[in-house]
Amino acid sequence: MQDGDDDDDPPALQERQRLKKKKTQPTNPLIRGIVAFCDRHSDLSIVLVPGTGTTTMTTTNDDNKGTNPDPDKMLMLAISDLPKRYTAFAPLLLLPPSFVGAGYNTPPTAWTRFYSTLSESQRADLYRCIAEEGFRGSRISRIAINAPIAAEGEVGAHTEVGDDDGGQETTKHHPNVLRSPSGLLPVYGDWGPTLPLEQHRVRILRPRTEDFEHAFWTATVQHEGVTQVWAPLYTMFSRGNFAEKARILGLQSWFPGLITRKAEVEVGSHDNVSMVDVVDMYVGIGYFAFCYLKRGVRRVYGWDINPWSIEGLRRGCYKNGWECLVVRVDADGKVEGGGVKELAERIRQGDQDGPGEENVVRCVAFLGDNKWAAKVLQEIQSEFGRIEGNARGERPSLNITHANLGLLPTSKASWSDAVKILTAMSECRKGGWLHIHENVDIREIERMAEEVVDQVNGLVQENSDDRCFDLSCAHVEQVKTYAPGVMHCVFDVEIQANG
């Protein structure tokens, strides 16, 4: 048979040769990488064809076989059968769990049946082709599968908002209290030193400085040029919650209590944003804290129990040009290191230098349980009072008028401390706003707003001595659907001193 004469070839082989002669590059880079892999491996019993369905589902694979597979056992895999979904944060590429296998009670797809036949070396080459050919020019050097988060930690731990739509799910029995992505499966690239499971758990809970230095970190730029940094093996990241982030930034909708000086004449009861402090009870890597800082608040006091989240927060602050102090709080609620006195003096000194100066502390990141938030901040307030004495004409160094409570499905565990903070640590103890994140039955949103106000009012009565406060739900932001029939809502509850 002469070269180019394929009239006597089996139909499947003819189709393969025809497609090689007339190649059109897919626009989807993931598909482009898969096609490059299939083209490279003539030993695979597969033909990629245009169309919307799989022609046959018979496949063979054996690394020891020759490069001429049996044409009668070819798999005719349509381009439309190939996976298309991915998330890229260069140099990181995340693929969904469906890339490697069908979900629970889900029948296998044409692609997952094919993937299951690949050897380890072939899979390694597949990911290499995806990175080097499919995403050529995109600086992709690491690939991981976003597997479900393994159950780990205490029963009752919940989900930090910002982690809720990143393609990962928490197992229902023992939620992962640290929200560490223990199900993340690296499949390509250098991810730093690997350890056995138990040693890896120790590294998550008690990392050393060298662990931070040797880990793989990545970053992305979001709203208004805000950069967020995280270590994918140790902390979660979600690109979602756009509406709430934009609301804090003042880009859309209404966010009570944060206005610029221009708008102050319109709503005189609101604060000048540059004198506002915020406590974020579940700060993570700065999902919402950075939006507050970008908006121009004076300072954010953030709490988290995951040391990798706090390190990501610190690195992110550095990238954005914000001074950040990391403060460890032990199991008894005591500030480690120099203690509260030194911390208050450092913050006060930065404020004395004036806004815009490099050493003005914009973020205080507490590594510890937020059940100590009111206690520690009360101690800081007392130190500020000692330093400031009876100085007149100065704004106080602590004026917390916003508490961000971003935990799903409920943030109730932190409501009490948040109420104590707003009613005692705002200027003239005038109160402020709770921004309460909750998962709510879509049929019960209005009733839930009333219930939230009633419960918060009860906490105010318990903690406000003889002072009187008026409470109202100023706004309910429906962020997005969390699950069928369940809405992620933010309840803006105003606590305002009466008289």
mmCIF file with all atom_site columns, N, CA and C in Angstrom, residues 120-172:
data_model
loop_
_atom_site.group_PDB
_atom_site.id
_atom_site.type_symbol
_atom_site.label_atom_id
_atom_site.label_alt_id
_atom_site.label_comp_id
_atom_site.label_asym_id
_atom_site.label_entity_id
_atom_site.label_seq_id
_atom_site.pdbx_PDB_ins_code
_atom_site.Cartn_x
_atom_site.Cartn_y
_atom_site.Cartn_z
_atom_site.occupancy
_atom_site.B_iso_or_equiv
_atom_site.pdbx_formal_charge
_atom_site.auth_seq_id
_atom_site.auth_comp_id
_atom_site.auth_asym_id
_atom_site.auth_atom_id
_atom_site.pdbx_PDB_model_num
ATOM 1   N N  . GLU A 1 120 ? -0.232  4.952  35.405 1.00 0.00 ? 120 GLU A N  1
ATOM 2   C CA . GLU A 1 120 ? 0.280   6.097  36.160 1.00 0.00 ? 120 GLU A CA 1
ATOM 3   C C  . GLU A 1 120 ? 1.183   6.968  35.292 1.00 0.00 ? 120 GLU A C  1
ATOM 4   N N  . SER A 1 121 ? 2.024   6.339  34.497 1.00 0.00 ? 121 SER A N  1
ATOM 5   C CA . SER A 1 121 ? 2.925   7.122  33.642 1.00 0.00 ? 121 SER A CA 1
ATOM 6   C C  . SER A 1 121 ? 2.145   7.885  32.575 1.00 0.00 ? 121 SER A C  1
ATOM 7   N N  . GLN A 1 122 ? 1.088   7.271  32.058 1.00 0.00 ? 122 GLN A N  1
ATOM 8   C CA . GLN A 1 122 ? 0.269   7.959  31.062 1.00 0.00 ? 122 GLN A CA 1
ATOM 9   C C  . GLN A 1 122 ? -0.492  9.131  31.683 1.00 0.00 ? 122 GLN A C  1
ATOM 10  N N  . ARG A 1 123 ? -0.967  8.949  32.901 1.00 0.00 ? 123 ARG A N  1
ATOM 11  C CA . ARG A 1 123 ? -1.653  10.057 33.580 1.00 0.00 ? 123 ARG A CA 1
ATOM 12  C C  . ARG A 1 123 ? -0.687  11.213 33.841 1.00 0.00 ? 123 ARG A C  1
ATOM 13  N N  . ALA A 1 124 ? 0.538   10.865 34.233 1.00 0.00 ? 124 ALA A N  1
ATOM 14  C CA . ALA A 1 124 ? 1.536   11.913 34.454 1.00 0.00 ? 124 ALA A CA 1
ATOM 15  C C  . ALA A 1 124 ? 1.785   12.695 33.170 1.00 0.00 ? 124 ALA A C  1
ATOM 16  N N  . ASP A 1 125 ? 1.842   11.979 32.054 1.00 0.00 ? 125 ASP A N  1
ATOM 17  C CA . ASP A 1 125 ? 2.060   12.659 30.782 1.00 0.00 ? 125 ASP A CA 1
ATOM 18  C C  . ASP A 1 125 ? 0.832   13.463 30.364 1.00 0.00 ? 125 ASP A C  1
ATOM 19  N N  . LEU A 1 126 ? -0.357  12.982 30.720 1.00 0.00 ? 126 LEU A N  1
ATOM 20  C CA . LEU A 1 126 ? -1.578  13.737 30.434 1.00 0.00 ? 126 LEU A CA 1
ATOM 21  C C  . LEU A 1 126 ? -1.526  15.108 31.103 1.00 0.00 ? 126 LEU A C  1
ATOM 22  N N  . TYR A 1 127 ? -1.171  15.126 32.380 1.00 0.00 ? 127 TYR A N  1
ATOM 23  C CA . TYR A 1 127 ? -1.117  16.401 33.093 1.00 0.00 ? 127 TYR A CA 1
ATOM 24  C C  . TYR A 1 127 ? 0.013   17.285 32.567 1.00 0.00 ? 127 TYR A C  1
ATOM 25  N N  . ARG A 1 128 ? 1.083   16.658 32.143 1.00 0.00 ? 128 ARG A N  1
ATOM 26  C CA . ARG A 1 128 ? 2.181   17.428 31.546 1.00 0.00 ? 128 ARG A CA 1
ATOM 27  C C  . ARG A 1 128 ? 1.711   18.101 30.260 1.00 0.00 ? 128 ARG A C  1
ATOM 28  N N  . CYS A 1 129 ? 0.965   17.372 29.456 1.00 0.00 ? 129 CYS A N  1
ATOM 29  C CA . CYS A 1 129 ? 0.444   17.942 28.206 1.00 0.00 ? 129 CYS A CA 1
ATOM 30  C C  . CYS A 1 129 ? -0.551  19.071 28.485 1.00 0.00 ? 129 CYS A C  1
ATOM 31  N N  . ILE A 1 130 ? -1.370  18.885 29.517 1.00 0.00 ? 130 ILE A N  1
ATOM 32  C CA . ILE A 1 130 ? -2.335  19.936 29.862 1.00 0.00 ? 130 ILE A CA 1
ATOM 33  C C  . ILE A 1 130 ? -1.610  21.221 30.243 1.00 0.00 ? 130 ILE A C  1
ATOM 34  N N  . ALA A 1 131 ? -0.565  21.081 31.077 1.00 0.00 ? 131 ALA A N  1
ATOM 35  C CA . ALA A 1 131 ? 0.168   22.269 31.531 1.00 0.00 ? 131 ALA A CA 1
ATOM 36  C C  . ALA A 1 131 ? 0.996   22.892 30.417 1.00 0.00 ? 131 ALA A C  1
ATOM 37  N N  . GLU A 1 132 ? 1.738   22.064 29.688 1.00 0.00 ? 132 GLU A N  1
ATOM 38  C CA . GLU A 1 132 ? 2.720   22.587 28.736 1.00 0.00 ? 132 GLU A CA 1
ATOM 39  C C  . GLU A 1 132 ? 2.140   22.873 27.361 1.00 0.00 ? 132 GLU A C  1
ATOM 40  N N  . GLU A 1 133 ? 1.124   22.124 26.958 1.00 0.00 ? 133 GLU A N  1
ATOM 41  C CA . GLU A 1 133 ? 0.534   22.323 25.633 1.00 0.00 ? 133 GLU A CA 1
ATOM 42  C C  . GLU A 1 133 ? -0.805  23.064 25.724 1.00 0.00 ? 133 GLU A C  1
ATOM 43  N N  . GLY A 1 134 ? -1.703  22.532 26.547 1.00 0.00 ? 134 GLY A N  1
ATOM 44  C CA . GLY A 1 134 ? -3.020  23.158 26.636 1.00 0.00 ? 134 GLY A CA 1
ATOM 45  C C  . GLY A 1 134 ? -2.973  24.571 27.184 1.00 0.00 ? 134 GLY A C  1
ATOM 46  N N  . PHE A 1 135 ? -2.201  24.756 28.266 1.00 0.00 ? 135 PHE A N  1
ATOM 47  C CA . PHE A 1 135 ? -2.123  26.071 28.910 1.00 0.00 ? 135 PHE A CA 1
ATOM 48  C C  . PHE A 1 135 ? -0.801  26.767 28.600 1.00 0.00 ? 135 PHE A C  1
ATOM 49  N N  . ARG A 1 136 ? -0.261  26.487 27.447 1.00 0.00 ? 136 ARG A N  1
ATOM 50  C CA . ARG A 1 136 ? 0.995   27.123 27.048 1.00 0.00 ? 136 ARG A CA 1
ATOM 51  C C  . ARG A 1 136 ? 0.845   28.648 27.093 1.00 0.00 ? 136 ARG A C  1
ATOM 52  N N  . GLY A 1 137 ? 1.827   29.294 27.710 1.00 0.00 ? 137 GLY A N  1
ATOM 53  C CA . GLY A 1 137 ? 1.789   30.744 27.824 1.00 0.00 ? 137 GLY A CA 1
ATOM 54  C C  . GLY A 1 137 ? 1.014   31.258 29.015 1.00 0.00 ? 137 GLY A C  1
ATOM 55  N N  . SER A 1 138 ? 0.392   30.345 29.777 1.00 0.00 ? 138 SER A N  1
ATOM 56  C CA . SER A 1 138 ? -0.417  30.766 30.932 1.00 0.00 ? 138 SER A CA 1
ATOM 57  C C  . SER A 1 138 ? 0.317   30.604 32.260 1.00 0.00 ? 138 SER A C  1
ATOM 58  N N  . ARG A 1 139 ? 1.568   30.179 32.229 1.00 0.00 ? 139 ARG A N  1
ATOM 59  C CA . ARG A 1 139 ? 2.410   30.032 33.427 1.00 0.00 ? 139 ARG A CA 1
ATOM 60  C C  . ARG A 1 139 ? 1.884   28.977 34.399 1.00 0.00 ? 139 ARG A C  1
ATOM 61  N N  . ILE A 1 140 ? 1.179   27.968 33.890 1.00 0.00 ? 140 ILE A N  1
ATOM 62  C CA . ILE A 1 140 ? 0.696   26.891 34.759 1.00 0.00 ? 140 ILE A CA 1
ATOM 63  C C  . ILE A 1 140 ? 1.838   25.916 35.028 1.00 0.00 ? 140 ILE A C  1
ATOM 64  N N  . SER A 1 141 ? 2.186   25.747 36.309 1.00 0.00 ? 141 SER A N  1
ATOM 65  C CA . SER A 1 141 ? 3.272   24.838 36.673 1.00 0.00 ? 141 SER A CA 1
ATOM 66  C C  . SER A 1 141 ? 2.854   23.820 37.733 1.00 0.00 ? 141 SER A C  1
ATOM 67  N N  . ARG A 1 142 ? 1.641   23.941 38.277 1.00 0.00 ? 142 ARG A N  1
ATOM 68  C CA . ARG A 1 142 ? 1.114   22.975 39.236 1.00 0.00 ? 142 ARG A CA 1
ATOM 69  C C  . ARG A 1 142 ? -0.341  22.687 38.914 1.00 0.00 ? 142 ARG A C  1
ATOM 70  N N  . ILE A 1 143 ? -0.710  21.414 39.041 1.00 0.00 ? 143 ILE A N  1
ATOM 71  C CA . ILE A 1 143 ? -2.093  20.996 38.823 1.00 0.00 ? 143 ILE A CA 1
ATOM 72  C C  . ILE A 1 143 ? -2.519  20.142 40.010 1.00 0.00 ? 143 ILE A C  1
ATOM 73  N N  . ALA A 1 144 ? -3.760  20.332 40.444 1.00 0.00 ? 144 ALA A N  1
ATOM 74  C CA . ALA A 1 144 ? -4.311  19.515 41.531 1.00 0.00 ? 144 ALA A CA 1
ATOM 75  C C  . ALA A 1 144 ? -5.774  19.230 41.253 1.00 0.00 ? 144 ALA A C  1
ATOM 76  N N  . ILE A 1 145 ? -6.251  18.119 41.818 1.00 0.00 ? 145 ILE A N  1
ATOM 77  C CA . ILE A 1 145 ? -7.667  17.767 41.751 1.00 0.00 ? 145 ILE A CA 1
ATOM 78  C C  . ILE A 1 145 ? -8.335  18.267 43.023 1.00 0.00 ? 145 ILE A C  1
ATOM 79  N N  . ASN A 1 146 ? -9.421  18.998 42.859 1.00 0.00 ? 146 ASN A N  1
ATOM 80  C CA . ASN A 1 146 ? -10.170 19.535 43.994 1.00 0.00 ? 146 ASN A CA 1
ATOM 81  C C  . ASN A 1 146 ? -11.062 18.456 44.578 1.00 0.00 ? 146 ASN A C  1
ATOM 82  N N  . ALA A 1 147 ? -10.478 17.474 45.247 1.00 0.00 ? 147 ALA A N  1
ATOM 83  C CA . ALA A 1 147 ? -11.268 16.402 45.841 1.00 0.00 ? 147 ALA A CA 1
ATOM 84  C C  . ALA A 1 147 ? -12.030 16.931 47.046 1.00 0.00 ? 147 ALA A C  1
ATOM 85  N N  . PRO A 1 148 ? -13.102 16.232 47.479 1.00 0.00 ? 148 PRO A N  1
ATOM 86  C CA . PRO A 1 148 ? -13.848 16.687 48.661 1.00 0.00 ? 148 PRO A CA 1
ATOM 87  C C  . PRO A 1 148 ? -12.944 16.794 49.875 1.00 0.00 ? 148 PRO A C  1
ATOM 88  N N  . ILE A 1 149 ? -13.259 17.731 50.781 1.00 0.00 ? 149 ILE A N  1
ATOM 89  C CA . ILE A 1 149 ? -12.475 17.929 51.991 1.00 0.00 ? 149 ILE A CA 1
ATOM 90  C C  . ILE A 1 149 ? -12.689 16.744 52.918 1.00 0.00 ? 149 ILE A C  1
ATOM 91  N N  . ALA A 1 150 ? -11.620 16.143 53.380 1.00 0.00 ? 150 ALA A N  1
ATOM 92  C CA . ALA A 1 150 ? -11.746 15.003 54.277 1.00 0.00 ? 150 ALA A CA 1
ATOM 93  C C  . ALA A 1 150 ? -12.282 15.447 55.625 1.00 0.00 ? 150 ALA A C  1
ATOM 94  N N  . ALA A 1 151 ? -13.082 14.570 56.245 1.00 0.00 ? 151 ALA A N  1
ATOM 95  C CA . ALA A 1 151 ? -13.575 14.877 57.589 1.00 0.00 ? 151 ALA A CA 1
ATOM 96  C C  . ALA A 1 151 ? -12.397 14.917 58.544 1.00 0.00 ? 151 ALA A C  1
ATOM 97  N N  . GLU A 1 152 ? -12.354 15.955 59.355 1.00 0.00 ? 152 GLU A N  1
ATOM 98  C CA . GLU A 1 152 ? -11.222 16.104 60.254 1.00 0.00 ? 152 GLU A CA 1
ATOM 99  C C  . GLU A 1 152 ? -11.588 17.100 61.329 1.00 0.00 ? 152 GLU A C  1
ATOM 100 N N  . GLY A 1 153 ? -11.263 16.819 62.563 1.00 0.00 ? 153 GLY A N  1
ATOM 101 C CA . GLY A 1 153 ? -11.465 17.800 63.614 1.00 0.00 ? 153 GLY A CA 1
ATOM 102 C C  . GLY A 1 153 ? -12.756 17.593 64.369 1.00 0.00 ? 153 GLY A C  1
ATOM 103 N N  . GLU A 1 154 ? -13.264 18.663 64.942 1.00 0.00 ? 154 GLU A N  1
ATOM 104 C CA . GLU A 1 154 ? -14.372 18.578 65.877 1.00 0.00 ? 154 GLU A CA 1
ATOM 105 C C  . GLU A 1 154 ? -15.716 18.490 65.173 1.00 0.00 ? 154 GLU A C  1
ATOM 106 N N  . VAL A 1 155 ? -16.621 17.777 65.790 1.00 0.00 ? 155 VAL A N  1
ATOM 107 C CA . VAL A 1 155 ? -18.001 17.809 65.338 1.00 0.00 ? 155 VAL A CA 1
ATOM 108 C C  . VAL A 1 155 ? -18.548 19.199 65.622 1.00 0.00 ? 155 VAL A C  1
ATOM 109 N N  . GLY A 1 156 ? -19.260 19.765 64.669 1.00 0.00 ? 156 GLY A N  1
ATOM 110 C CA . GLY A 1 156 ? -19.834 21.087 64.877 1.00 0.00 ? 156 GLY A CA 1
ATOM 111 C C  . GLY A 1 156 ? -19.037 22.193 64.239 1.00 0.00 ? 156 GLY A C  1
ATOM 112 N N  . ALA A 1 157 ? -17.843 21.910 63.743 1.00 0.00 ? 157 ALA A N  1
ATOM 113 C CA . ALA A 1 157 ? -17.097 22.939 63.030 1.00 0.00 ? 157 ALA A CA 1
ATOM 114 C C  . ALA A 1 157 ? -17.794 23.229 61.724 1.00 0.00 ? 157 ALA A C  1
ATOM 115 N N  . HIS A 1 158 ? -17.717 24.467 61.292 1.00 0.00 ? 158 HIS A N  1
ATOM 116 C CA . HIS A 1 158 ? -18.491 24.862 60.129 1.00 0.00 ? 158 HIS A CA 1
ATOM 117 C C  . HIS A 1 158 ? -17.580 25.398 59.036 1.00 0.00 ? 158 HIS A C  1
ATOM 118 N N  . THR A 1 159 ? -18.163 26.107 58.100 1.00 0.00 ? 159 THR A N  1
ATOM 119 C CA . THR A 1 159 ? -17.456 26.558 56.915 1.00 0.00 ? 159 THR A CA 1
ATOM 120 C C  . THR A 1 159 ? -17.242 28.057 56.917 1.00 0.00 ? 159 THR A C  1
ATOM 121 N N  . GLU A 1 160 ? -15.970 28.487 56.830 1.00 0.00 ? 160 GLU A N  1
ATOM 122 C CA . GLU A 1 160 ? -15.724 29.909 56.671 1.00 0.00 ? 160 GLU A CA 1
ATOM 123 C C  . GLU A 1 160 ? -16.293 30.367 55.353 1.00 0.00 ? 160 GLU A C  1
ATOM 124 N N  . VAL A 1 161 ? -17.031 31.473 55.397 1.00 0.00 ? 161 VAL A N  1
ATOM 125 C CA . VAL A 1 161 ? -17.498 32.057 54.149 1.00 0.00 ? 161 VAL A CA 1
ATOM 126 C C  . VAL A 1 161 ? -16.269 32.467 53.361 1.00 0.00 ? 161 VAL A C  1
ATOM 127 N N  . GLY A 1 162 ? -16.321 32.206 52.051 1.00 0.00 ? 162 GLY A N  1
ATOM 128 C CA . GLY A 1 162 ? -15.121 32.366 51.246 1.00 0.00 ? 162 GLY A CA 1
ATOM 129 C C  . GLY A 1 162 ? -14.611 31.001 50.846 1.00 0.00 ? 162 GLY A C  1
ATOM 130 N N  . ASP A 1 163 ? -15.004 29.971 51.629 1.00 0.00 ? 163 ASP A N  1
ATOM 131 C CA . ASP A 1 163 ? -14.626 28.602 51.309 1.00 0.00 ? 163 ASP A CA 1
ATOM 132 C C  . ASP A 1 163 ? -15.790 27.821 50.754 1.00 0.00 ? 163 ASP A C  1
ATOM 133 N N  . ASP A 1 164 ? -16.938 28.428 50.625 1.00 0.00 ? 164 ASP A N  1
ATOM 134 C CA . ASP A 1 164 ? -18.143 27.641 50.416 1.00 0.00 ? 164 ASP A CA 1
ATOM 135 C C  . ASP A 1 164 ? -18.432 27.306 48.975 1.00 0.00 ? 164 ASP A C  1
ATOM 136 N N  . ASP A 1 165 ? -17.720 27.865 48.027 1.00 0.00 ? 165 ASP A N  1
ATOM 137 C CA . ASP A 1 165 ? -18.034 27.538 46.646 1.00 0.00 ? 165 ASP A CA 1
ATOM 138 C C  . ASP A 1 165 ? -16.781 27.290 45.833 1.00 0.00 ? 165 ASP A C  1
ATOM 139 N N  . GLY A 1 166 ? -15.772 26.743 46.484 1.00 0.00 ? 166 GLY A N  1
ATOM 140 C CA . GLY A 1 166 ? -14.522 26.511 45.789 1.00 0.00 ? 166 GLY A CA 1
ATOM 141 C C  . GLY A 1 166 ? -14.424 25.140 45.176 1.00 0.00 ? 166 GLY A C  1
ATOM 142 N N  . GLY A 1 167 ? -15.554 24.462 45.023 1.00 0.00 ? 167 GLY A N  1
ATOM 143 C CA . GLY A 1 167 ? -15.537 23.159 44.389 1.00 0.00 ? 167 GLY A CA 1
ATOM 144 C C  . GLY A 1 167 ? -15.250 22.033 45.349 1.00 0.00 ? 167 GLY A C  1
ATOM 145 N N  . GLN A 1 168 ? -15.212 22.308 46.634 1.00 0.00 ? 168 GLN A N  1
ATOM 146 C CA . GLN A 1 168 ? -14.926 21.283 47.608 1.00 0.00 ? 168 GLN A CA 1
ATOM 147 C C  . GLN A 1 168 ? -16.082 21.162 48.581 1.00 0.00 ? 168 GLN A C  1
ATOM 148 N N  . GLU A 1 169 ? -16.288 19.961 49.079 1.00 0.00 ? 169 GLU A N  1
ATOM 149 C CA . GLU A 1 169 ? -17.404 19.721 49.977 1.00 0.00 ? 169 GLU A CA 1
ATOM 150 C C  . GLU A 1 169 ? -16.883 19.155 51.288 1.00 0.00 ? 169 GLU A C  1
ATOM 151 N N  . THR A 1 170 ? -17.557 19.495 52.375 1.00 0.00 ? 170 THR A N  1
ATOM 152 C CA . THR A 1 170 ? -17.219 18.942 53.672 1.00 0.00 ? 170 THR A CA 1
ATOM 153 C C  . THR A 1 170 ? -18.032 17.684 53.912 1.00 0.00 ? 170 THR A C  1
ATOM 154 N N  . THR A 1 171 ? -17.391 16.643 54.409 1.00 0.00 ? 171 THR A N  1
ATOM 155 C CA . THR A 1 171 ? -18.136 15.456 54.766 1.00 0.00 ? 171 THR A CA 1
ATOM 156 C C  . THR A 1 171 ? -19.067 15.791 55.919 1.00 0.00 ? 171 THR A C  1
ATOM 157 N N  . LYS A 1 172 ? -20.205 15.110 56.008 1.00 0.00 ? 172 LYS A N  1
ATOM 158 C CA . LYS A 1 172 ? -21.258 15.521 56.922 1.00 0.00 ? 172 LYS A CA 1
ATOM 159 C C  . LYS A 1 172 ? -21.040 15.053 58.354 1.00 0.00 ? 172 LYS A C  1
#
